[in-house]
Short mmCIF file of C-alpha atoms and ligand atoms in Angstrom, two decimals:
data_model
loop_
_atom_site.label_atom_id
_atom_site.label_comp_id
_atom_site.label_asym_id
_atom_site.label_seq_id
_atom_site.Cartn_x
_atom_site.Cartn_y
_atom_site.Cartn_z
CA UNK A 1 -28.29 -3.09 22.79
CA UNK A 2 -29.57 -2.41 18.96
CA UNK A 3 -29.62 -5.71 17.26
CA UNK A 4 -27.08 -6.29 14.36
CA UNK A 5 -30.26 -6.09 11.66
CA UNK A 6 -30.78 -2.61 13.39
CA UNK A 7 -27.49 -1.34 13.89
CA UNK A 8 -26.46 -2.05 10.66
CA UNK A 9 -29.62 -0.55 9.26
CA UNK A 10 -29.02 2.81 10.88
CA UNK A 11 -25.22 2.42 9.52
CA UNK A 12 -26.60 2.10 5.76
CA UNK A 13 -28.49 4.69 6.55
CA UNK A 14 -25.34 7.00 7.16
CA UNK A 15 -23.31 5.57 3.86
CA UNK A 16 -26.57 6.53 1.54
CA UNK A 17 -26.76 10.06 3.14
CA UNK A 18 -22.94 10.02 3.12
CA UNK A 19 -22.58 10.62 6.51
CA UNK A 20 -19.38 10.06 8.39
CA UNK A 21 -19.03 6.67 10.13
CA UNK A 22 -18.02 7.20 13.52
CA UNK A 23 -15.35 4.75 15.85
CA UNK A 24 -18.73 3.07 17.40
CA UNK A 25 -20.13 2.25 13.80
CA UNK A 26 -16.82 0.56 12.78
CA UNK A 27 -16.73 -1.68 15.63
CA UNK A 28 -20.31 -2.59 14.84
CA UNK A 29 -19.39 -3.57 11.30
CA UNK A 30 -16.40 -5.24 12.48
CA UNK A 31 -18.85 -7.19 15.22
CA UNK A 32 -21.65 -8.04 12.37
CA UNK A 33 -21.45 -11.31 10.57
CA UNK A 34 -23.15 -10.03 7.70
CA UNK A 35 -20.55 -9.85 5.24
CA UNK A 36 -23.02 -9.46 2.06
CA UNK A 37 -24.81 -6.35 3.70
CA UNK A 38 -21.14 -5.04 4.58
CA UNK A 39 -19.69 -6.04 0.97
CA UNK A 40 -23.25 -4.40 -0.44
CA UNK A 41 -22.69 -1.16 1.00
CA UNK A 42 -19.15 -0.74 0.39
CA UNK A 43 -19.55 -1.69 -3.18
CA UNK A 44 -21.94 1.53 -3.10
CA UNK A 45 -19.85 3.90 -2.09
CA UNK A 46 -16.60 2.23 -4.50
CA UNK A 47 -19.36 2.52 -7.67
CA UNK A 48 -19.95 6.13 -6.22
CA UNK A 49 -16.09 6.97 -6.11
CA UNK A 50 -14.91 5.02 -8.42
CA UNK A 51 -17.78 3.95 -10.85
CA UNK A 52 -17.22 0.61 -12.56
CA UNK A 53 -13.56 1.13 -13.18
CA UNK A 54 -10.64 -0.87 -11.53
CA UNK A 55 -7.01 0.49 -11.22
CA UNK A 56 -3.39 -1.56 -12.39
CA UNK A 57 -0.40 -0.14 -13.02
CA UNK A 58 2.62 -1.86 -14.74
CA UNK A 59 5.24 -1.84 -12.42
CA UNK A 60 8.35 -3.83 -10.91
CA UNK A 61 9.76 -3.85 -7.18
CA UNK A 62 13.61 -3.25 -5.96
CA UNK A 63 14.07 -4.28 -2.58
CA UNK A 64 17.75 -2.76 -2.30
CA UNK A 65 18.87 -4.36 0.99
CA UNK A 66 17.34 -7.40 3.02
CA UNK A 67 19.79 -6.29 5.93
CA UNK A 68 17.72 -4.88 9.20
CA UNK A 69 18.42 -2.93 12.09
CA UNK A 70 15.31 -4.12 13.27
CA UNK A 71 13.36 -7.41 13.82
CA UNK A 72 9.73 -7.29 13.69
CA UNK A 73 7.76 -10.33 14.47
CA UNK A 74 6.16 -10.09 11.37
CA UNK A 75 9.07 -9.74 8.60
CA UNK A 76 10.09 -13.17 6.96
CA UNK A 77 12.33 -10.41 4.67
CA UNK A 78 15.18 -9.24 6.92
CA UNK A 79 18.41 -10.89 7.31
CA UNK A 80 21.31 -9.98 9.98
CA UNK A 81 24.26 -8.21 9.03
CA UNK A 82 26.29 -11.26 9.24
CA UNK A 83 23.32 -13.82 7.58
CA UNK A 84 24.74 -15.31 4.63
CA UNK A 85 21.29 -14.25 3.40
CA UNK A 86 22.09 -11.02 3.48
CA UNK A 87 22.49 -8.83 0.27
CA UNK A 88 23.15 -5.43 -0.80
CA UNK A 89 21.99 -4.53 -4.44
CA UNK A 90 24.89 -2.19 -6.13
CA UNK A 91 24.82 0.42 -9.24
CA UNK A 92 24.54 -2.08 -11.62
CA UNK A 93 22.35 -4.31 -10.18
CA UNK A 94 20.11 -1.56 -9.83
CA UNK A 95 20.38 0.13 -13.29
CA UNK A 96 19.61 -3.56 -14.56
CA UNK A 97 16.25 -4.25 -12.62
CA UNK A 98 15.35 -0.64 -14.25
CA UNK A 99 16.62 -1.51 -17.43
CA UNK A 100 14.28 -4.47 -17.60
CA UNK A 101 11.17 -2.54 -16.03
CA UNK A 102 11.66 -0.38 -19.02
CA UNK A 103 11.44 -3.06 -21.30
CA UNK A 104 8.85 -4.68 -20.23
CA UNK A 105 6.73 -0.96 -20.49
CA UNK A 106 6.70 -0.49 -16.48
CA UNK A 107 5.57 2.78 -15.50
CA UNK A 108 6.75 2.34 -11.80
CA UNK A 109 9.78 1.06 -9.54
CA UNK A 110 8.56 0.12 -6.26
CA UNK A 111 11.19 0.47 -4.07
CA UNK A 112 11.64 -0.72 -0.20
CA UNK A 113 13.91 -2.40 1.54
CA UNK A 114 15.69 -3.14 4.92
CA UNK A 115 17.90 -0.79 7.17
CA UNK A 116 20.89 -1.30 6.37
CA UNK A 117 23.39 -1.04 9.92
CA UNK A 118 26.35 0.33 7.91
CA UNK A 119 25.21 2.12 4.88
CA UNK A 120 25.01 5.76 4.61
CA UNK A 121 21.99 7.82 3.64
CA UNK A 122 23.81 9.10 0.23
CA UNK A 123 23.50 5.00 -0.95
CA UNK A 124 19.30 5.45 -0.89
CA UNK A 125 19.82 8.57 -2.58
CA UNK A 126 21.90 7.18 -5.10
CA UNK A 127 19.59 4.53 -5.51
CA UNK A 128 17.11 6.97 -7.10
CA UNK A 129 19.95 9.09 -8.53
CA UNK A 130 21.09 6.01 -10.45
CA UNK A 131 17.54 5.15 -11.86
CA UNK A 132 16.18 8.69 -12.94
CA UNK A 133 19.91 9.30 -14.85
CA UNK A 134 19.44 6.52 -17.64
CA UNK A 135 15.66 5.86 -17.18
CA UNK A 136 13.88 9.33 -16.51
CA UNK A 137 10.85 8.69 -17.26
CA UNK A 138 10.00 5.77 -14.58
CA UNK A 139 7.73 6.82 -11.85
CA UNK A 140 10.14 6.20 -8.21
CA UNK A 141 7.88 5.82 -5.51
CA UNK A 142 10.42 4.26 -2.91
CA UNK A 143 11.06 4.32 0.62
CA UNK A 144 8.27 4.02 3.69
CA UNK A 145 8.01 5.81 6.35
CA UNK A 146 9.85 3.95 8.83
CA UNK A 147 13.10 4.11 6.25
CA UNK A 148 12.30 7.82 5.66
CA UNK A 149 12.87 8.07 9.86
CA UNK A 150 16.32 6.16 9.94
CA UNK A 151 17.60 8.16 6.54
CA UNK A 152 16.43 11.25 8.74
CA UNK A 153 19.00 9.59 11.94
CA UNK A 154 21.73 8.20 10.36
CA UNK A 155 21.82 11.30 8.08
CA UNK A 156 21.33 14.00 11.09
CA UNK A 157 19.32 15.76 9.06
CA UNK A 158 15.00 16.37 9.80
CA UNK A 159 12.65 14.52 8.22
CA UNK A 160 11.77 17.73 5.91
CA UNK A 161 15.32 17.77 5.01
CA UNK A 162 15.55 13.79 4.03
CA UNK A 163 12.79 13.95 2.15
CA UNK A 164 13.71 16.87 0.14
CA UNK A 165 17.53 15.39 -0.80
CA UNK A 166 15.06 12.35 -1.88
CA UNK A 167 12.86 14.63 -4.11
CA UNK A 168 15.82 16.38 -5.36
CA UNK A 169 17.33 13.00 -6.66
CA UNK A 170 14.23 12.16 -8.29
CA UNK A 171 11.48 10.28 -5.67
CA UNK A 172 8.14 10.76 -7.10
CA UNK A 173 5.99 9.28 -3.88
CA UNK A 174 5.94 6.95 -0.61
CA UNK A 175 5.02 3.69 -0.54
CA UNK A 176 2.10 3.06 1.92
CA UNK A 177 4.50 0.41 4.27
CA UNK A 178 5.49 0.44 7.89
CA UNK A 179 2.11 1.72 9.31
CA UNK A 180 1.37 -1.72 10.79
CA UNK A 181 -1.04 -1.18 13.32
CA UNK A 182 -0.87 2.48 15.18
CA UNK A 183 -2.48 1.54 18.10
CA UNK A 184 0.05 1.07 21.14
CA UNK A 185 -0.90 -2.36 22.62
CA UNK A 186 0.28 -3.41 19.46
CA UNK A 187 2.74 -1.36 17.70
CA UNK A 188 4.51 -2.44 20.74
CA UNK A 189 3.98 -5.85 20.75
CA UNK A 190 4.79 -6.64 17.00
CA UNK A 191 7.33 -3.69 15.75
CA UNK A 192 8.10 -1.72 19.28
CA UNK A 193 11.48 -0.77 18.24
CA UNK A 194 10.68 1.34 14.90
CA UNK A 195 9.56 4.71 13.76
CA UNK A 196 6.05 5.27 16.48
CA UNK A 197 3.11 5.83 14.70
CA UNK A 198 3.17 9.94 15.47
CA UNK A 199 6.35 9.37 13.07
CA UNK A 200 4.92 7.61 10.58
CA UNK A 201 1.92 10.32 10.22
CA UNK A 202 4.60 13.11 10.85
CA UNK A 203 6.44 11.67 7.75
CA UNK A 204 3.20 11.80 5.77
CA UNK A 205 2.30 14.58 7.20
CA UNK A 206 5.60 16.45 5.51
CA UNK A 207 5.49 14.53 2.29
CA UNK A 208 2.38 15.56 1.59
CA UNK A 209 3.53 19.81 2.65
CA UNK A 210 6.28 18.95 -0.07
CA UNK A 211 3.96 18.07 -2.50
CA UNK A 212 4.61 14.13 -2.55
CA UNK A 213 1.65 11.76 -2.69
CA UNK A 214 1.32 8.51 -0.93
CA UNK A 215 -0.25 5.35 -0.10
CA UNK A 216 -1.21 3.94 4.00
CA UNK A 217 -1.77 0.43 4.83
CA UNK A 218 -2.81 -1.78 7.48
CA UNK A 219 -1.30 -5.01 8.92
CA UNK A 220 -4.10 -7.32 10.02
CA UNK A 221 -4.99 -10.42 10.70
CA UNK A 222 -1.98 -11.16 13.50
CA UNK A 223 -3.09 -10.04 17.28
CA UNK A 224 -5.08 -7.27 16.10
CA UNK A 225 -8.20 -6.74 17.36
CA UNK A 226 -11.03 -5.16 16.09
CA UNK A 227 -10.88 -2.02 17.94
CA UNK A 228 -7.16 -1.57 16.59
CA UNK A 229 -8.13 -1.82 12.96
CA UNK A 230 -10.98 0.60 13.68
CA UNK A 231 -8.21 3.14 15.56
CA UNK A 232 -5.85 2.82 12.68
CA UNK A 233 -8.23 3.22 9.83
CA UNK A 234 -9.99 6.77 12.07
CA UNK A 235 -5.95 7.99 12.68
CA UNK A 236 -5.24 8.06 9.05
CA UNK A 237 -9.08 9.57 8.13
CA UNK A 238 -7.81 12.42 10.97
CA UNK A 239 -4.64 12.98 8.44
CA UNK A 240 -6.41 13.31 5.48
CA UNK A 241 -8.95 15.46 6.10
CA UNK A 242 -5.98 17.12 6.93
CA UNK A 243 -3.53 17.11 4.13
CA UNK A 244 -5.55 15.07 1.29
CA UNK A 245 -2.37 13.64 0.33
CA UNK A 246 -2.95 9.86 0.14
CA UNK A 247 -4.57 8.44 -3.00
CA UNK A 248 -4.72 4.80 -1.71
CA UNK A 249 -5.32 2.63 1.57
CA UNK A 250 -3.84 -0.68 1.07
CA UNK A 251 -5.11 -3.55 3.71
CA UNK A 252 -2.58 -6.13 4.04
CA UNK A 253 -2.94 -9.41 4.87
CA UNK A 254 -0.39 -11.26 7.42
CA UNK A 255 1.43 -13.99 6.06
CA UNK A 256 3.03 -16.11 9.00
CA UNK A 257 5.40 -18.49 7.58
CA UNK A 258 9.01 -17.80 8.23
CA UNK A 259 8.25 -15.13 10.57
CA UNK A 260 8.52 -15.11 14.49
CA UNK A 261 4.65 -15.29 14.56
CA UNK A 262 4.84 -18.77 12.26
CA UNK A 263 2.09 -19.97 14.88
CA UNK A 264 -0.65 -17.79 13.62
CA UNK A 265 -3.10 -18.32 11.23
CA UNK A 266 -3.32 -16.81 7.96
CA UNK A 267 -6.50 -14.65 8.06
CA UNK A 268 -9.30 -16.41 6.30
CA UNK A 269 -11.06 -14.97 2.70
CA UNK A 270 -13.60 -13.86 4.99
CA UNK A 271 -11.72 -11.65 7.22
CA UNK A 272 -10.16 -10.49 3.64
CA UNK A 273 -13.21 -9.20 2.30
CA UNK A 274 -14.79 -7.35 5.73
CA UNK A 275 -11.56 -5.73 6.37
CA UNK A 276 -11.27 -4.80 2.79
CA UNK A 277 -15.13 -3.73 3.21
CA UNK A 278 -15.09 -1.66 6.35
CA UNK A 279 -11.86 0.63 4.93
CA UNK A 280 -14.09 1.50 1.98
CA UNK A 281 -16.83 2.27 4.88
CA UNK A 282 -14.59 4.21 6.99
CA UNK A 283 -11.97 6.38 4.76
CA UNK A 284 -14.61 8.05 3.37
CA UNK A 285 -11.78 10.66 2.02
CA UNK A 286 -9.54 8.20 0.30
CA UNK A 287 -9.95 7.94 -3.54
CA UNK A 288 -8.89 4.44 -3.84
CA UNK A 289 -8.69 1.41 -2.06
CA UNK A 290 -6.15 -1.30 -3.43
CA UNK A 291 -6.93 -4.87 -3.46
CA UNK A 292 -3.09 -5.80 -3.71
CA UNK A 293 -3.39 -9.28 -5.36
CA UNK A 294 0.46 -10.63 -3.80
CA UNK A 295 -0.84 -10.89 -0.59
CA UNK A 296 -4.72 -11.87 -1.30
CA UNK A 297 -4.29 -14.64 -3.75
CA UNK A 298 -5.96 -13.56 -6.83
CA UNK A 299 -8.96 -14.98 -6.32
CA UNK A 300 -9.29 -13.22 -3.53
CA UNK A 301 -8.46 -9.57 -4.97
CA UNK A 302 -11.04 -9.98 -7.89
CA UNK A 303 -13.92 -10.75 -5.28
CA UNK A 304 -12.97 -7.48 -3.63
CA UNK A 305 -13.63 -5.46 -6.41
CA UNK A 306 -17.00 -6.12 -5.46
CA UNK A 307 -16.16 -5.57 -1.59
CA UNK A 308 -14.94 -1.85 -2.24
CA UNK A 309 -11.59 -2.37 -4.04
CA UNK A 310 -10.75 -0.10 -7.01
CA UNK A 311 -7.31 -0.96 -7.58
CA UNK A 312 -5.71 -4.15 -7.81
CA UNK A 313 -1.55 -3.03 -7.79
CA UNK A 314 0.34 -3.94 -10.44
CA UNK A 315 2.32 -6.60 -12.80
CA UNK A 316 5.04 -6.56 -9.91
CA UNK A 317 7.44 -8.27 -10.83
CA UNK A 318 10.43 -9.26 -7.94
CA UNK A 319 8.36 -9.01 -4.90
CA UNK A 320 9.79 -10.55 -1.89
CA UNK A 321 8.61 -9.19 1.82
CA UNK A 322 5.46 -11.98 0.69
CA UNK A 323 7.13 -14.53 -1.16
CA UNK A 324 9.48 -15.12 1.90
CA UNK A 325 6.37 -15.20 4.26
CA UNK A 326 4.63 -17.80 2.49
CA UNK A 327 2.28 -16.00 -0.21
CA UNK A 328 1.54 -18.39 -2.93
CA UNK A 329 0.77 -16.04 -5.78
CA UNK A 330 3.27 -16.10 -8.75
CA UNK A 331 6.08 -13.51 -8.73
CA UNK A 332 4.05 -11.83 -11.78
CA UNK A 333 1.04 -10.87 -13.72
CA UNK A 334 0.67 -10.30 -17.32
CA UNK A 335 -1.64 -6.82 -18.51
CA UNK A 336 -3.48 -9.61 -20.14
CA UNK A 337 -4.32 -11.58 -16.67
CA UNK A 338 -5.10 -8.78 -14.85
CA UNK A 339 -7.70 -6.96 -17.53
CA UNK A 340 -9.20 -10.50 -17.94
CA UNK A 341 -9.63 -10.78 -14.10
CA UNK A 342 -10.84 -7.04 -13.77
CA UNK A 343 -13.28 -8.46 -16.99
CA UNK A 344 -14.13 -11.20 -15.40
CA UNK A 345 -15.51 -9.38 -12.00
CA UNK A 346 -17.71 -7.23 -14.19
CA UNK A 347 -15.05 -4.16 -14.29
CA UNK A 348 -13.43 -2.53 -16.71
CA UNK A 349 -10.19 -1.94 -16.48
CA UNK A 350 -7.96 0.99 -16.73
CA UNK A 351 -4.25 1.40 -17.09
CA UNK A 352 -3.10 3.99 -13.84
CA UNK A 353 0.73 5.51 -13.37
CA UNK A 354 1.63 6.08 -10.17
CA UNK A 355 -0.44 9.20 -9.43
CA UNK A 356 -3.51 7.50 -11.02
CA UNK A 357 -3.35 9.33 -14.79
CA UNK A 358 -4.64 7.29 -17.38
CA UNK A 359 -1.76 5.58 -19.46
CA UNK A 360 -1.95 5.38 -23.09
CA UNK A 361 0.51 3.35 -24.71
CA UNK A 362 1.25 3.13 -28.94
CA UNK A 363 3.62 0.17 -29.39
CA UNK A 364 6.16 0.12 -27.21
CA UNK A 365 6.10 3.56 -26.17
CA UNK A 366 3.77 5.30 -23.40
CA UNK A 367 2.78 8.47 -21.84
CA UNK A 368 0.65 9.74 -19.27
CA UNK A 369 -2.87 10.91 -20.21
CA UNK A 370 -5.05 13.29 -17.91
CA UNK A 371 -5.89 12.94 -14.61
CA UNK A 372 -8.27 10.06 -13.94
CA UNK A 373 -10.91 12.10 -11.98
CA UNK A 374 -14.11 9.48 -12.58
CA UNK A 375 -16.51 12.61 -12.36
CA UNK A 376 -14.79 13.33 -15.81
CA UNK A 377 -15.27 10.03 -17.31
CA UNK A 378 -18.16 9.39 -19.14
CA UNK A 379 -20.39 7.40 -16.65
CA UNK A 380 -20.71 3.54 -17.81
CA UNK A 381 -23.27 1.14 -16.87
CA UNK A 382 -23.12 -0.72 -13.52
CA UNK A 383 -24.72 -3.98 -13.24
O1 V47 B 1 5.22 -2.55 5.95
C1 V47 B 1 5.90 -7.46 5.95
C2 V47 B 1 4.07 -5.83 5.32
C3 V47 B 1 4.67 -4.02 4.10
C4 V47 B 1 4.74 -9.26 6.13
O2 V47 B 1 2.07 1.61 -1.29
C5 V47 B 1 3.90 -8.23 5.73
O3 V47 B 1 1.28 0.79 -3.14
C6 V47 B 1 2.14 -9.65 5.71
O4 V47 B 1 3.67 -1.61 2.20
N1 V47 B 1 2.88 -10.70 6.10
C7 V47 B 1 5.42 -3.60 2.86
N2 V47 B 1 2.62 -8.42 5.50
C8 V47 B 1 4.55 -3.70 1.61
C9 V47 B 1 3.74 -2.46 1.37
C10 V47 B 1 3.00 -2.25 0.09
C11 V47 B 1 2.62 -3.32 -0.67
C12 V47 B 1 1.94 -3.09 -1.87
C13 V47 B 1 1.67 -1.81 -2.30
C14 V47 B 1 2.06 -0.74 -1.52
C15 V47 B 1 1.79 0.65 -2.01
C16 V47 B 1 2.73 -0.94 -0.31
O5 V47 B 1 4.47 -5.41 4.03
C17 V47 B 1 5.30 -3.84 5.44
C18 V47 B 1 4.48 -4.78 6.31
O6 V47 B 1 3.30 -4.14 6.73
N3 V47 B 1 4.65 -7.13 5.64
N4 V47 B 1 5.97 -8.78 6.26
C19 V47 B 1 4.17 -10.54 6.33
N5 V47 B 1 4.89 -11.58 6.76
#
């Protein structure tokens, strides 16, 4: 067998030539313990994407319901229909989080929650409905996959047909959540009961035919094993070369307290950064790969702008699928903290909306600027 020196060689050779990294190559940068050489050459190709700019948005989370038809090992978030922990957010609970977003100049309402045993379809609707009536302008990217596929069954309606009532209130993308890990021997293991992973990419699959964006992530660091993260990451290469219609990959680290996995470890930085690393190396046809600083620590996410992050998420205020497992970041981010952080990892930073146009803001007031396409940009100098 080639050494790691050599295997890795021939693999650098691929990524200058800009070949396409096959199944085999990602399990030998997965096996490789040179995470420099790894973190070198996906910093090439995010510098050849992306330049030297990295991503934030301004944006604020609604999780609707913590109530769950389902209970995945992972999820320190859901509560039981009869949990006194249990909550349901109504109108005006809803109009208020928006009302603040607003205020505070958010761009975006990230929306996800559980599903709900007893509440109809027409409630998520409304959700939306409720926001785009007194706040227009805010960006609703709401609703993953797996919540798309239960809208689609307690509604009797196809996926096609969900998605479009969602459009027609107002959505404006899909969250990247609920992909887990595709691969069987552990889809099963961790989440067996919800939306399979031919729904999840069937979901995409449509948004994307309707004209929605969206984002894919990956759940690692639990009883993954390499070749599952390698599977995952080539499955959702497969659907964009299909469709084109992600603009992000989103790795996301497991967080075990709370959860019915408590006894696992938290991955370590290490882990982090490779799997952060070998996405860059792998979805050669996603735009942007988001370092989302919740889950990393912040630390963490400002290294991996170096490791082939672009992005770094948002302000996001009122997240809570982390908080309840454990995550130790604070519940928010000032502009201010993040452009110093993107400053301080040699970047410069540049406000995103939701569908990654630049934002330009006078006052108090914004709107979205063109298209950030880097070829357009004028080039600036990386170190
Ligand atoms: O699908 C739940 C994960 C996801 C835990 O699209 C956990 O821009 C770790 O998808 N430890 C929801 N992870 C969050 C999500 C997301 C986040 C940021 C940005 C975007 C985007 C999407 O959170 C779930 C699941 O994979 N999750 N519990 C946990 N204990």
């Amino acid at each position: 067998m080639a050494t790691d020196d050599a295997r890795l060689a021939e693999i650098e050779r691929k990524v200058e030539s800009g070949e396409r990294l096959s199944f085999e190559d990602g399990l030998a940068l997965e096996e490789s313990t040179d995470l420099i050489a790894i973190g070198a050459m996906a910093n090439r190709v995010r510098e050849r994407y992306n330049q030297n700019f990295a991503y934030y948005n301004v944006n604020m989370h609604i999780n609707p319901t913590n109530v769950c038809v389902f209970t995945c090992d992972f999820c320190a978030f859901r509560a039981d229909l009869d949990d006194p922990r249990g909550y349901v957010m109504d109108r005006d609970q809803i109009v208020d989080r928006a009302r603040k977003a607003n205020e505070r100049g958010a761009t975006e309402l990230h929306i996800v929650g559980g599903l709900h045993h007893k509440l109809p379809f027409d409630y998520y609707v409304d959700v939306v409905r409720w926001i785009k009536a007194d706040f227009p302008e805010l960006h609703i990217k709401a609703y993953t996959a797996v919540e798309i596929e239960f809208f689609a069954k307690i509604a009797r309606i196809t996926i096609r047909e969900t998605l479009e009532r969602l459009i027609d209130a107002g959505l404006g993308s899909l969250p990247g959540g609920g992909a887990e890990i595709f691969h069987p021997e552990v889809r099963k293991e961790i989440c067996g009961a919800k939306a399979s992973t031919e729904t999840w990419l069937e979901v995409h699959r449509t948004a994307h035919r309707l004209g929605l964006k969206s984002n894919a992530t990956m759940l690692y660091g639990h009883i993954d094993k390499p070749k599952h993260r390698i599977d995952h990451l080539i499955r959702l290469r497969e659907l964009q070369d299909e469709t084109g219609g992600f603009q992000t990959f989103i790795p996301l680290a497991f967080h075990p307290d709370n959860s019915r996995m408590a006894e696992i470890h938290k991955p370590s930085g290490l882990m982090d950064l490779k799997v952060m690393a070998i996405s860059r190396l792998m979805l050669d046809n996603f735009p942007h790969i988001k370092a989302y600083w919740v889950m990393l620590g912040i630390k963490t996410a400002q290294v991996a702008l170096s490791f082939g992050a672009d992005d770094i998420d948002g302000t996001v205020v009122h997240e809570k699928i982390y908080h309840e497992a454990g995550a130790e970041t604070p519940q928010e981010v000032s502009v201010a903290d993040i452009e110093r952080l993107i400053r301080e990892a040699g970047r410069t930073p540049i406000e995103r909306d939701t569908l990654y146009h630049k934002v330009n803001r006078d006052g108090s007031t914004w709107r979205s600027g063109d298209h950030i396409d880097v070829r357009t940009i004028e080039p600036v100098a990386v170190g």
